[in-house]
Amino acid sequence: MRTLKTEYPLHLMLVPGLIVTLIYAYGPMAGLVMAFQQFEPLSGFFHSKFIGLDNFRYVFELPDFKQVLWNTILISVFKMMLFLLVPLILALLLNEVTKRWFSRIIQSAIFLPFFLSWTVLGGVIIELFALNGPINGLIAALQIKPIMFMLDNQWFRGIIVASDVWKGMGYNMIVMLAAITGINATLYEAAEVDGAGRWKQMLHITLPGMAPILILLGVLSLGGILNAGFEQILILYNPTVYTGADVIDTFVYRLGMFSQQFGPAAAVGLFKSVISLVLVSLTYYAAYKYNNYRIF
């Protein structure tokens, strides 16, 4: 009680954030009731007919749903793996750079795309991979037939994954570099005295020292395995590549906004949220059991 009295100004500072969270994060969750209703906008939540699990049955029986679910998992898994692997490699390489000014320039260049919105980057990517864009210009110079990257399902998936990793890898790289700087320097000195080279030091000191942050990033990314990147895909894709690029979020968007099927759209959103919650819980339990790592 004494601590609460002395620190109450700090607790009061949390109030605005809590209010915003309640309004914008928890308030809209009341709309999940639409997943169990034959929702009519004019009738509202209280007068729309309850139909139980019919919306879920309807969605799961749609011919496109299995392909959408597969696209989401495939794109998300590749993004998740590369979001850990690419920043990890970059962080390890930059950690070996002795010229600090050069390291800062590289960090800034890699981190810069993180601050740009997909509205900007989407236009850049579309221009780069257009039929008459610079990428196809290089291909034509090699006497190879131009490729319609943005209209080909297989190429489009690769562009989605690569561009998302390129945009976000700077953030994870900085987080991993921070984890490296937190490792006790005396461990490296002791290893060097014992004759361990840079490779052995990385394998037996750096990587084990980074294990907690790698586990944390893995837990967070696994929880979003069904988030394949709504804004990015919505900006970049077109009906030609729906088969290979349509994911749960864009599917819900088209189902709710274009087809006005609010109940089925809410059902898909609830399905996605439940799966994400289960995955986060299982991953967190595994991290605690096998690595004794806890976030809280």
XYZ file of C-alpha atoms in Angstrom, residues 152-267:
116
model
C 2.241 -14.958 -62.087
C 1.108 -16.811 -58.943
C 4.463 -18.475 -58.266
C 6.601 -15.373 -58.779
C 4.145 -13.200 -56.879
C 4.450 -15.281 -53.699
C 8.227 -14.921 -53.777
C 7.953 -11.167 -54.267
C 5.541 -10.919 -51.325
C 7.876 -12.821 -49.000
C 11.113 -11.161 -50.161
C 9.752 -7.607 -50.054
C 8.256 -8.079 -46.578
C 11.522 -9.492 -45.222
C 13.452 -6.635 -46.854
C 11.158 -4.062 -45.227
C 11.194 -5.522 -41.726
C 14.609 -7.160 -41.376
C 16.225 -3.946 -40.106
C 14.099 -3.907 -36.943
C 14.867 -7.506 -35.958
C 18.532 -6.946 -36.813
C 18.725 -4.043 -34.343
C 17.023 -6.168 -31.677
C 19.531 -8.973 -32.239
C 22.480 -6.583 -32.200
C 21.237 -5.299 -28.857
C 21.136 -8.894 -27.587
C 24.729 -9.420 -28.745
C 25.964 -6.298 -26.935
C 24.364 -7.621 -23.746
C 26.596 -10.715 -23.730
C 29.384 -10.585 -21.144
C 32.624 -9.550 -22.901
C 34.730 -11.617 -20.507
C 33.316 -14.774 -22.084
C 34.911 -13.819 -25.400
C 38.196 -12.995 -23.681
C 38.234 -16.360 -21.904
C 37.399 -18.184 -25.130
C 40.173 -16.355 -26.973
C 42.672 -17.345 -24.263
C 41.561 -20.966 -24.689
C 42.295 -20.724 -28.403
C 38.744 -20.364 -29.747
C 38.532 -18.482 -33.040
C 35.736 -16.139 -34.146
C 33.699 -19.031 -35.558
C 33.866 -21.041 -32.318
C 33.065 -17.931 -30.281
C 29.993 -17.313 -32.406
C 28.784 -20.917 -32.083
C 29.410 -21.350 -28.358
C 28.972 -17.825 -26.953
C 27.091 -15.491 -29.297
C 24.311 -17.818 -30.424
C 23.609 -19.287 -26.940
C 23.644 -15.749 -25.540
C 21.069 -14.700 -28.137
C 18.811 -17.700 -27.431
C 16.300 -15.826 -25.212
C 15.641 -13.070 -27.760
C 15.461 -15.612 -30.597
C 12.889 -17.606 -28.637
C 10.901 -14.451 -27.903
C 10.871 -13.416 -31.577
C 9.940 -16.973 -32.548
C 7.029 -17.029 -30.086
C 5.727 -13.686 -31.321
C 6.070 -14.626 -34.996
C 4.426 -18.028 -34.522
C 1.443 -16.353 -32.908
C 0.996 -14.364 -36.116
C 1.417 -17.308 -38.459
C -2.019 -16.609 -39.942
C -1.109 -12.940 -40.483
C 0.428 -13.095 -43.935
C 0.429 -9.310 -44.391
C -2.948 -7.766 -45.192
C -1.835 -4.263 -46.166
C 1.073 -5.460 -48.288
C -0.920 -8.033 -50.252
C -3.958 -5.770 -50.650
C -1.781 -3.110 -52.271
C 0.222 -5.454 -54.495
C -2.149 -8.176 -55.623
C -4.848 -8.335 -58.324
C -7.530 -10.855 -59.371
C -5.040 -12.681 -61.612
C -3.037 -13.890 -58.602
C -5.891 -14.609 -56.193
C -5.155 -18.339 -56.482
C -1.628 -18.014 -55.115
C -1.781 -14.820 -53.058
C -5.241 -14.526 -51.500
C -4.835 -14.946 -47.720
C -7.284 -15.033 -44.819
C -7.177 -11.284 -44.178
C -7.802 -10.295 -47.810
C -10.423 -13.044 -48.088
C -12.261 -11.627 -45.064
C -11.973 -8.124 -46.500
C -13.545 -9.119 -49.801
C -16.153 -11.307 -48.101
C -17.260 -8.545 -45.745
C -16.756 -5.336 -47.730
C -17.546 -6.445 -51.269
C -20.010 -9.324 -50.719
C -21.594 -7.784 -47.597
C -21.416 -11.169 -45.839
C -20.582 -9.804 -42.409
C -21.413 -12.960 -40.435
C -19.148 -15.319 -42.435
C -16.372 -12.668 -42.443
C -16.556 -12.424 -38.637
C -16.519 -16.222 -38.410
